[in-house]
């Protein structure tokens, strides 16, 4: 692509900052409007109208310092948090929302936190937690319910402990361990026991 030119570029500024219309960047893309600090070259807000499908007609906020948003002073809050006004709304009409902190943490703090996934077919509507070390859940009460299946699987050790009371209920219960093929299951003959008998030592 040849070097872009704009014969209608307008700039207003002082040594403390500048406002440009039609600014052409070093990568040959053009901003409709750009506001830049005069004290740091990478401190700016740019409304671009050229570039790839993501950058074109997009807005870039760049700051070497922190980026802070504070709003919602007048938002109404109910006692049970059921009918609160939105203090801050971020709406991606299409595409994803990505939050990255490669050298830090992402923290979400609130009185209540809800994660809702509304899928429209069998391949959407899921929430995934993926960690290469630990997933720690602490609460006064934890309630996990599945309408179809629920699985807990460990490659090594799995502990299920109820210090006061442990209740295990099931319409049909299959229990098998390494000795099931010899001693049999404590719950009586089951499909798991029959399969275990066919295992080779």
Coordinates of N, CA, C and O in Angstrom, one line a residue, residues 22-186:
X22 N -7.8 13.7 11.5 CA -7.2 13.1 10.3 C -5.7 12.8 10.4 O -5.0 12.8 9.4
X23 N -5.2 12.5 11.6 CA -3.8 12.1 11.8 C -3.5 10.8 11.2 O -4.2 9.8 11.3
X24 N -2.3 10.7 10.5 CA -1.9 9.5 9.9 C -0.7 8.9 10.8 O 0.3 9.6 11.1
X25 N -0.9 7.6 11.2 CA 0.1 7.0 12.1 C 1.2 6.4 11.3 O 1.2 6.4 10.1
X26 N 2.3 6.0 12.0 CA 3.5 5.4 11.3 C 3.1 4.2 10.6 O 3.9 3.8 9.6
X27 N 2.1 3.4 11.0 CA 1.7 2.2 10.3 C 0.8 2.5 9.2 O 0.1 1.5 8.7
X28 N 0.6 3.7 8.8 CA -0.2 4.1 7.6 C -1.7 4.0 7.8 O -2.4 4.0 6.8
X29 N -2.1 4.0 9.0 CA -3.5 4.0 9.3 C -3.9 5.5 9.8 O -3.0 6.2 10.2
X30 N -5.2 5.8 9.7 CA -5.6 7.2 9.9 C -6.6 7.2 11.0 O -7.5 6.4 11.1
X31 N -6.5 8.2 11.9 CA -7.4 8.5 13.0 C -8.3 9.6 12.5 O -7.9 10.7 12.1
X32 N -9.6 9.4 12.7 CA -10.6 10.6 12.5 C -10.3 11.6 13.6 O -10.2 12.8 13.2
X33 N -10.1 11.2 14.8 CA -9.8 12.1 15.9 C -8.8 11.5 16.9 O -8.9 10.3 17.1
X34 N -7.8 12.2 17.3 CA -6.9 11.7 18.2 C -6.5 12.8 19.3 O -6.2 13.9 18.9
X35 N -6.6 12.4 20.5 CA -6.2 13.3 21.7 C -4.9 12.7 22.3 O -5.0 11.5 22.7
X36 N -3.8 13.5 22.4 CA -2.6 12.9 22.9 C -1.9 13.8 23.9 O -2.0 15.1 23.8
X37 N -1.3 13.2 24.9 CA -0.6 14.0 25.9 C 0.7 14.5 25.3 O 1.4 13.8 24.5
X38 N 1.1 15.7 25.7 CA 2.4 16.2 25.2 C 3.6 15.7 26.1 O 4.7 16.0 25.7
X39 N 3.3 15.0 27.1 CA 4.4 14.6 28.1 C 4.8 13.1 27.9 O 5.8 12.7 28.4
X40 N 3.9 12.3 27.2 CA 4.3 10.9 26.9 C 3.6 10.5 25.6 O 2.4 10.6 25.4
X41 N 4.4 10.1 24.6 CA 3.9 9.8 23.2 C 2.9 8.7 23.2 O 2.0 8.7 22.3
X42 N 3.0 7.7 24.1 CA 2.0 6.6 24.1 C 0.8 6.8 25.1 O 0.2 5.9 25.5
X43 N 0.6 8.1 25.4 CA -0.6 8.4 26.2 C -1.6 9.1 25.3 O -1.5 10.3 25.1
X44 N -2.6 8.4 24.8 CA -3.5 9.0 23.8 C -4.8 8.3 23.8 O -5.0 7.1 24.2
X45 N -5.8 8.9 23.2 CA -7.1 8.3 22.8 C -7.3 8.5 21.3 O -7.2 9.6 20.8
X46 N -7.5 7.4 20.6 CA -7.6 7.5 19.1 C -8.9 6.9 18.6 O -9.2 5.8 19.0
X47 N -9.6 7.6 17.8 CA -10.8 7.1 17.1 C -10.4 6.9 15.6 O -10.3 7.8 14.8
X48 N -10.1 5.6 15.3 CA -9.5 5.3 13.9 C -10.7 5.0 13.0 O -11.7 4.6 13.3
X49 N -10.4 5.3 11.7 CA -11.4 5.0 10.6 C -10.7 4.2 9.5 O -11.3 3.9 8.5
X50 N -9.5 3.7 9.7 CA -8.9 2.7 8.8 C -8.3 1.6 9.6 O -8.2 1.6 10.8
X51 N -7.8 0.6 8.9 CA -7.2 -0.6 9.6 C -7.9 -1.9 9.2 O -8.8 -1.9 8.4
X52 N -7.5 -2.9 10.0 CA -8.2 -4.2 9.8 C -9.6 -4.2 10.3 O -10.1 -3.2 10.8
X53 N -10.3 -5.3 10.3 CA -11.7 -5.4 10.6 C -11.9 -5.0 12.1 O -13.0 -4.5 12.5
X54 N -10.9 -5.2 13.0 CA -11.1 -4.9 14.4 C -10.7 -3.4 14.6 O -11.4 -2.7 15.4
X55 N -9.7 -2.9 14.0 CA -9.3 -1.5 14.3 C -10.1 -0.5 13.6 O -10.4 0.6 14.1
X56 N -10.6 -0.8 12.4 CA -11.4 0.2 11.6 C -12.7 0.6 12.4 O -13.4 -0.3 12.9
X57 N -12.9 1.9 12.5 CA -14.0 2.5 13.2 C -14.0 2.0 14.7 O -15.0 2.0 15.4
X58 N -12.8 1.8 15.2 CA -12.6 1.4 16.6 C -12.0 2.5 17.4 O -11.5 3.5 16.9
X59 N -12.0 2.4 18.8 CA -11.4 3.4 19.7 C -10.3 2.8 20.5 O -10.5 1.7 21.0
X60 N -9.1 3.4 20.5 CA -8.0 2.9 21.3 C -7.7 3.9 22.4 O -7.5 5.1 22.2
X61 N -7.7 3.4 23.6 CA -7.2 4.2 24.8 C -5.9 3.6 25.3 O -5.8 2.5 25.7
X62 N -4.8 4.4 25.2 CA -3.5 3.9 25.5 C -2.9 4.8 26.6 O -2.9 6.1 26.5
X63 N -2.4 4.2 27.7 CA -1.8 5.0 28.8 C -0.7 4.2 29.4 O -0.9 3.0 29.8
X64 N 0.5 4.8 29.6 CA 1.5 4.1 30.3 C 1.2 3.9 31.8 O 1.7 3.0 32.5
X65 N 0.4 4.8 32.3 CA -0.1 4.7 33.7 C -1.4 3.9 33.8 O -1.8 3.3 32.8
X66 N -2.0 3.8 34.9 CA -3.2 3.0 35.1 C -4.4 3.7 34.4 O -4.5 4.9 34.2
X67 N -5.4 2.8 34.0 CA -6.6 3.3 33.3 C -7.7 3.0 34.3 O -8.0 1.9 34.7
X68 N -8.4 4.1 34.8 CA -9.4 4.0 35.9 C -10.7 4.5 35.4 O -10.8 5.5 34.7
X69 N -11.8 3.8 35.7 CA -13.1 4.2 35.4 C -13.9 4.2 36.7 O -13.9 3.2 37.4
X70 N -14.5 5.3 37.1 CA -15.3 5.4 38.3 C -16.6 6.0 38.0 O -16.7 7.2 37.5
X71 N -17.7 5.3 38.2 CA -19.0 5.9 37.9 C -20.1 5.2 38.8 O -19.8 4.4 39.6
X72 N -21.3 5.7 38.6 CA -22.5 5.1 39.3 C -22.8 5.7 40.6 O -23.5 5.1 41.5
X73 N -22.3 6.9 40.9 CA -22.6 7.6 42.1 C -24.2 7.7 42.4 O -24.6 7.6 43.5
X74 N -24.9 7.9 41.3 CA -26.4 8.1 41.4 C -27.2 6.8 41.1 O -28.4 6.9 41.1
X75 N -26.5 5.7 40.9 CA -27.2 4.5 40.6 C -27.9 4.0 41.9 O -27.4 4.0 43.0
X76 N -29.2 3.5 41.7 CA -30.0 3.1 42.8 C -29.7 1.6 43.2 O -29.5 0.8 42.3
X77 N -29.6 1.3 44.5 CA -29.3 -0.1 44.9 C -30.4 -0.5 45.9 O -30.8 0.2 46.8
X78 N -30.9 -1.7 45.7 CA -32.0 -2.3 46.5 C -31.3 -3.2 47.6 O -30.2 -3.6 47.5
X79 N -32.1 -3.5 48.7 CA -31.5 -4.2 49.8 C -31.0 -5.6 49.4 O -30.0 -6.1 50.0
X80 N -31.8 -6.2 48.5 CA -31.4 -7.6 48.1 C -30.6 -7.7 46.8 O -30.3 -8.8 46.3
X81 N -30.2 -6.5 46.3 CA -29.4 -6.5 45.0 C -30.2 -7.1 43.9 O -29.5 -7.5 42.9
X82 N -31.5 -7.2 43.9 CA -32.3 -7.8 42.8 C -32.6 -6.8 41.7 O -32.8 -7.2 40.6
X83 N -32.8 -5.5 42.1 CA -33.2 -4.5 41.1 C -32.3 -3.3 41.1 O -32.8 -2.2 41.2
X84 N -31.0 -3.5 41.2 CA -30.1 -2.4 41.1 C -30.0 -1.8 39.8 O -30.2 -2.4 38.7
X85 N -29.7 -0.5 39.8 CA -29.3 0.2 38.5 C -27.9 -0.2 38.1 O -27.1 -0.6 39.0
X86 N -27.6 -0.1 36.8 CA -26.3 -0.5 36.4 C -25.4 0.8 36.6 O -25.7 1.8 36.1
X87 N -24.3 0.6 37.3 CA -23.3 1.7 37.5 C -22.4 1.8 36.3 O -22.0 2.8 35.9
X88 N -22.0 0.6 35.8 CA -21.1 0.5 34.6 C -21.7 -0.6 33.7 O -21.9 -1.7 34.2
X89 N -21.8 -0.3 32.4 CA -22.3 -1.3 31.5 C -21.3 -1.4 30.3 O -20.9 -0.4 29.7
X90 N -20.8 -2.7 30.0 CA -20.0 -2.9 28.9 C -20.7 -4.0 28.0 O -21.0 -5.1 28.5
X91 N -21.0 -3.6 26.8 CA -21.8 -4.4 25.9 C -21.1 -4.7 24.6 O -20.9 -3.8 23.8
X92 N -20.6 -5.9 24.4 CA -20.0 -6.3 23.1 C -21.2 -6.7 22.2 O -21.7 -7.8 22.4
X93 N -21.6 -5.9 21.2 CA -22.7 -6.3 20.3 C -22.4 -7.6 19.6 O -23.3 -8.4 19.4
X94 N -21.2 -7.8 19.2 CA -20.7 -9.1 18.7 C -19.3 -9.3 19.1 O -18.6 -8.4 19.4
X95 N -18.8 -10.6 19.0 CA -17.5 -10.9 19.4 C -17.3 -11.1 20.9 O -18.3 -11.1 21.7
X96 N -16.1 -11.2 21.4 CA -15.8 -11.6 22.7 C -15.4 -10.4 23.5 O -15.1 -9.3 23.0
X97 N -15.4 -10.5 24.9 CA -14.8 -9.5 25.8 C -13.6 -10.2 26.4 O -13.7 -11.3 27.0
X98 N -12.4 -9.6 26.3 CA -11.1 -10.3 26.8 C -10.5 -9.4 27.8 O -10.3 -8.2 27.6
X99 N -10.2 -9.9 29.0 CA -9.5 -9.2 30.1 C -8.2 -10.0 30.3 O -8.2 -11.2 30.6
X100 N -7.1 -9.3 30.2 CA -5.8 -9.9 30.3 C -5.0 -9.2 31.4 O -5.0 -8.0 31.5
X101 N -4.2 -10.0 32.2 CA -3.3 -9.5 33.1 C -2.1 -10.5 33.2 O -2.0 -11.2 34.2
X102 N -1.3 -10.5 32.2 CA -0.2 -11.6 32.1 C 0.8 -11.5 33.2 O 1.5 -12.5 33.5
X103 N 0.9 -10.4 33.9 CA 1.9 -10.2 35.0 C 1.2 -9.8 36.3 O 1.8 -9.3 37.2
X104 N -0.1 -10.1 36.4 CA -0.8 -9.8 37.6 C -2.1 -10.6 37.8 O -2.2 -11.7 37.2
X105 N -3.0 -10.2 38.6 CA -4.2 -10.9 39.0 C -5.4 -10.1 38.4 O -5.3 -8.9 38.1
X106 N -6.5 -10.9 38.1 CA -7.8 -10.3 37.8 C -8.7 -10.5 39.0 O -8.9 -11.7 39.4
X107 N -9.1 -9.5 39.7 CA -9.9 -9.6 40.9 C -11.3 -9.0 40.6 O -11.4 -7.9 40.0
X108 N -12.3 -9.7 41.0 CA -13.7 -9.3 40.9 C -14.3 -9.2 42.4 O -14.3 -10.3 43.0
X109 N -14.7 -8.1 42.8 CA -15.2 -8.0 44.2 C -16.5 -7.3 44.2 O -16.7 -6.3 43.5
X110 N -17.5 -7.9 44.9 CA -18.9 -7.3 44.9 C -19.6 -8.0 46.1 O -19.1 -9.0 46.6
X111 N -20.8 -7.4 46.4 CA -21.6 -8.1 47.4 C -22.1 -9.4 46.9 O -22.2 -10.4 47.6
X112 N -22.5 -9.5 45.6 CA -22.9 -10.7 45.0 C -22.3 -10.8 43.6 O -22.0 -9.8 43.0
X113 N -21.9 -12.0 43.2 CA -21.3 -12.2 41.9 C -22.1 -13.3 41.2 O -22.3 -14.4 41.7
X114 N -22.5 -13.0 39.9 CA -23.2 -14.0 39.1 C -22.5 -14.2 37.8 O -22.1 -13.3 37.1
X115 N -22.4 -15.5 37.5 CA -21.8 -15.9 36.2 C -22.9 -16.6 35.4 O -23.4 -17.7 35.9
X116 N -23.4 -16.1 34.3 CA -24.5 -16.7 33.6 C -24.1 -16.9 32.2 O -23.6 -16.0 31.5
X117 N -24.3 -18.1 31.7 CA -24.0 -18.5 30.3 C -25.3 -19.0 29.7 O -25.9 -20.0 30.1
X118 N -25.8 -18.3 28.7 CA -27.0 -18.6 28.0 C -26.7 -19.1 26.6 O -26.5 -18.3 25.6
X119 N -26.6 -20.4 26.4 CA -26.3 -21.0 25.1 C -27.5 -21.2 24.3 O -28.6 -21.3 24.8
X120 N -27.3 -21.4 23.0 CA -28.4 -21.6 22.1 C -28.4 -23.0 21.4 O -29.3 -23.3 20.6
X121 N -27.3 -23.8 21.7 CA -27.3 -25.1 21.1 C -26.4 -26.0 22.0 O -26.0 -25.5 23.1
X122 N -26.2 -27.2 21.6 CA -25.4 -28.1 22.5 C -23.9 -27.8 22.6 O -23.2 -28.4 23.4
X123 N -23.4 -26.8 21.8 CA -22.0 -26.4 21.8 C -21.7 -25.1 22.5 O -20.6 -24.7 22.6
X124 N -22.8 -24.5 23.0 CA -22.6 -23.2 23.7 C -23.3 -23.3 25.1 O -24.0 -24.3 25.3
X125 N -23.2 -22.3 25.9 CA -23.9 -22.3 27.2 C -23.1 -22.9 28.3 O -23.6 -23.6 29.2
X126 N -21.7 -22.9 28.2 CA -20.9 -23.5 29.3 C -20.0 -22.5 29.9 O -19.7 -21.4 29.4
X127 N -19.6 -22.8 31.1 CA -18.6 -22.0 31.9 C -17.4 -22.9 32.2 O -17.6 -24.0 32.8
X128 N -16.2 -22.5 31.8 CA -15.0 -23.3 31.9 C -14.1 -22.6 32.9 O -13.8 -21.4 32.7
X129 N -13.5 -23.4 33.8 CA -12.5 -22.9 34.7 C -11.3 -23.8 34.4 O -11.3 -25.0 34.6
X130 N -10.2 -23.2 34.0 CA -9.0 -24.0 33.6 C -7.8 -23.4 34.3 O -7.4 -22.3 34.2
X131 N -7.2 -24.2 35.2 CA -6.0 -23.8 36.0 C -4.9 -24.8 35.9 O -5.2 -26.0 36.0
X132 N -3.7 -24.4 35.8 CA -2.6 -25.4 35.8 C -2.0 -25.7 37.1 O -1.1 -26.5 37.3
X133 N -2.6 -25.2 38.2 CA -2.1 -25.5 39.6 C -3.3 -25.9 40.5 O -3.5 -27.0 40.8
X134 N -4.2 -24.9 40.9 CA -5.2 -25.2 41.8 C -6.5 -24.4 41.5 O -6.4 -23.3 41.0
X135 N -7.6 -25.0 41.8 CA -8.9 -24.2 41.9 C -9.4 -24.4 43.3 O -9.7 -25.5 43.8
X136 N -9.5 -23.3 44.0 CA -9.9 -23.3 45.5 C -11.2 -22.6 45.6 O -11.4 -21.5 45.2
X137 N -12.2 -23.4 46.2 CA -13.5 -22.8 46.5 C -13.8 -22.9 48.0 O -13.7 -24.0 48.5
X138 N -14.0 -21.8 48.6 CA -14.3 -21.7 50.0 C -15.6 -21.0 50.2 O -15.9 -19.9 49.7
X139 N -16.5 -21.6 51.0 CA -17.8 -20.9 51.3 C -18.5 -21.6 52.5 O -18.1 -22.7 52.9
X140 N -19.4 -20.9 53.1 CA -20.2 -21.5 54.2 C -21.0 -22.6 53.7 O -21.2 -23.6 54.4
X141 N -21.6 -22.5 52.5 CA -22.4 -23.5 51.9 C -22.2 -23.6 50.4 O -22.1 -22.6 49.7
X142 N -22.0 -24.8 49.9 CA -21.8 -25.0 48.5 C -22.8 -26.0 47.9 O -23.0 -27.1 48.5
X143 N -23.6 -25.6 46.9 CA -24.7 -26.4 46.4 C -24.4 -26.6 44.9 O -24.4 -25.6 44.1
X144 N -24.1 -27.8 44.5 CA -23.9 -28.1 43.1 C -25.0 -29.0 42.6 O -25.2 -30.1 43.1
X145 N -25.7 -28.6 41.5 CA -26.8 -29.4 41.0 C -26.6 -29.5 39.5 O -26.3 -28.6 38.8
X146 N -26.9 -30.8 39.0 CA -26.8 -31.0 37.6 C -28.1 -31.7 37.2 O -28.6 -32.6 37.9
X147 N -28.7 -31.2 36.1 CA -30.0 -31.8 35.6 C -29.7 -33.1 34.8 O -30.7 -33.9 34.6
X148 N -28.5 -33.3 34.3 CA -28.2 -34.5 33.5 C -27.1 -35.4 34.1 O -27.4 -36.5 34.5
X149 N -25.9 -34.9 34.2 CA -24.8 -35.7 34.8 C -23.9 -34.8 35.6 O -23.8 -33.6 35.4
X150 N -23.2 -35.4 36.6 CA -22.2 -34.7 37.4 C -21.1 -35.7 37.6 O -21.3 -36.9 38.0
X151 N -19.8 -35.2 37.4 CA -18.7 -36.1 37.5 C -17.6 -35.4 38.3 O -17.3 -34.2 38.2
X152 N -16.9 -36.2 39.2 CA -15.7 -35.8 39.9 C -14.6 -36.8 39.6 O -14.8 -38.0 39.9
X153 N -13.6 -36.4 38.9 CA -12.5 -37.3 38.5 C -11.2 -36.8 38.9 O -10.9 -35.6 38.7
X154 N -10.3 -37.7 39.4 CA -9.0 -37.3 39.7 C -8.0 -38.4 39.2 O -8.2 -39.6 39.3
X155 N -6.9 -37.9 38.6 CA -5.9 -38.8 38.0 C -5.1 -39.6 39.1 O -4.6 -40.6 38.9
X156 N -5.1 -39.0 40.4 CA -4.4 -39.6 41.4 C -5.2 -39.9 42.7 O -5.7 -40.9 42.8
X157 N -5.5 -38.9 43.5 CA -6.2 -39.1 44.8 C -7.4 -38.3 44.8 O -7.4 -37.1 44.5
X158 N -8.5 -38.9 45.3 CA -9.8 -38.1 45.5 C -10.3 -38.4 46.9 O -10.5 -39.5 47.3
X159 N -10.4 -37.3 47.7 CA -10.9 -37.4 49.1 C -12.3 -36.8 49.2 O -12.5 -35.7 48.7
X160 N -13.2 -37.5 49.8 CA -14.5 -37.0 50.1 C -14.7 -37.1 51.6 O -14.8 -38.2 52.1
X161 N -14.7 -36.0 52.4 CA -14.7 -36.1 53.8 C -15.9 -35.3 54.4 O -16.2 -34.1 53.9
X162 N -16.6 -35.9 55.3 CA -17.7 -35.2 56.0 C -17.4 -35.3 57.5 O -17.6 -36.4 58.1
X163 N -16.7 -34.3 58.1 CA -16.3 -34.5 59.5 C -17.4 -34.8 60.5 O -17.2 -35.5 61.5
X164 N -18.6 -34.3 60.2 CA -19.7 -34.6 61.1 C -20.6 -35.7 60.6 O -20.7 -36.7 61.2
X165 N -21.2 -35.5 59.4 CA -22.0 -36.5 58.8 C -21.8 -36.5 57.3 O -21.6 -35.5 56.6
X166 N -21.7 -37.7 56.7 CA -21.6 -37.8 55.3 C -22.8 -38.7 54.8 O -23.0 -39.8 55.3
X167 N -23.6 -38.2 53.9 CA -24.8 -38.9 53.4 C -24.5 -39.2 51.9 O -24.2 -38.3 51.1
X168 N -24.6 -40.4 51.5 CA -24.5 -40.8 50.1 C -25.8 -41.5 49.7 O -26.2 -42.6 50.3
X169 N -26.5 -41.0 48.8 CA -27.8 -41.6 48.3 C -27.7 -41.9 46.8 O -27.0 -41.1 46.1
X170 N -28.4 -42.9 46.4 CA -28.5 -43.2 45.0 C -29.6 -44.2 44.7 O -29.8 -45.1 45.5
X171 N -30.3 -44.0 43.7 CA -31.3 -45.0 43.3 C -30.7 -46.4 43.1 O -31.1 -47.4 43.6
X172 N -29.5 -46.4 42.4 CA -28.7 -47.6 42.2 C -27.3 -47.1 42.5 O -26.8 -46.0 42.0
X173 N -26.5 -47.9 43.3 CA -25.2 -47.5 43.6 C -24.2 -48.6 43.2 O -24.4 -49.7 43.6
X174 N -23.2 -48.3 42.4 CA -22.1 -49.2 42.0 C -20.9 -48.7 42.7 O -20.5 -47.6 42.6
X175 N -20.2 -49.6 43.5 CA -19.0 -49.3 44.2 C -17.9 -50.4 43.8 O -18.2 -51.6 44.0
X176 N -16.8 -50.0 43.4 CA -15.8 -50.9 43.0 C -14.4 -50.4 43.3 O -14.2 -49.2 43.3
X177 N -13.5 -51.3 43.8 CA -12.1 -50.9 44.0 C -11.2 -52.0 43.4 O -11.6 -52.9 42.7
X178 N -9.9 -51.9 43.7 CA -9.0 -52.9 43.2 C -9.2 -54.3 43.6 O -8.9 -55.2 42.9
X179 N -9.8 -54.5 44.8 CA -10.1 -55.8 45.3 C -11.5 -56.3 44.9 O -11.9 -57.4 45.3
X180 N -12.2 -55.6 44.2 CA -13.6 -55.9 43.8 C -13.7 -57.2 43.1 O -14.6 -58.1 43.2
X181 N -12.7 -57.5 42.2 CA -12.7 -58.7 41.4 C -12.5 -59.9 42.2 O -12.9 -61.0 41.8
X182 N -12.0 -59.8 43.5 CA -11.8 -61.0 44.3 C -12.8 -61.1 45.4 O -13.4 -62.1 45.6
X183 N -13.0 -59.9 46.1 CA -13.9 -59.9 47.3 C -15.3 -59.6 47.0 O -16.2 -59.8 47.8
X184 N -15.5 -58.9 45.9 CA -16.9 -58.4 45.6 C -17.2 -57.1 46.2 O -16.5 -56.6 47.1
X185 N -18.2 -56.4 45.7 CA -18.6 -55.1 46.1 C -19.4 -55.2 47.4 O -20.2 -56.1 47.6
X186 N -19.2 -54.2 48.3 CA -20.0 -54.1 49.5 C -21.5 -53.9 49.3 O -22.3 -54.2 50.1

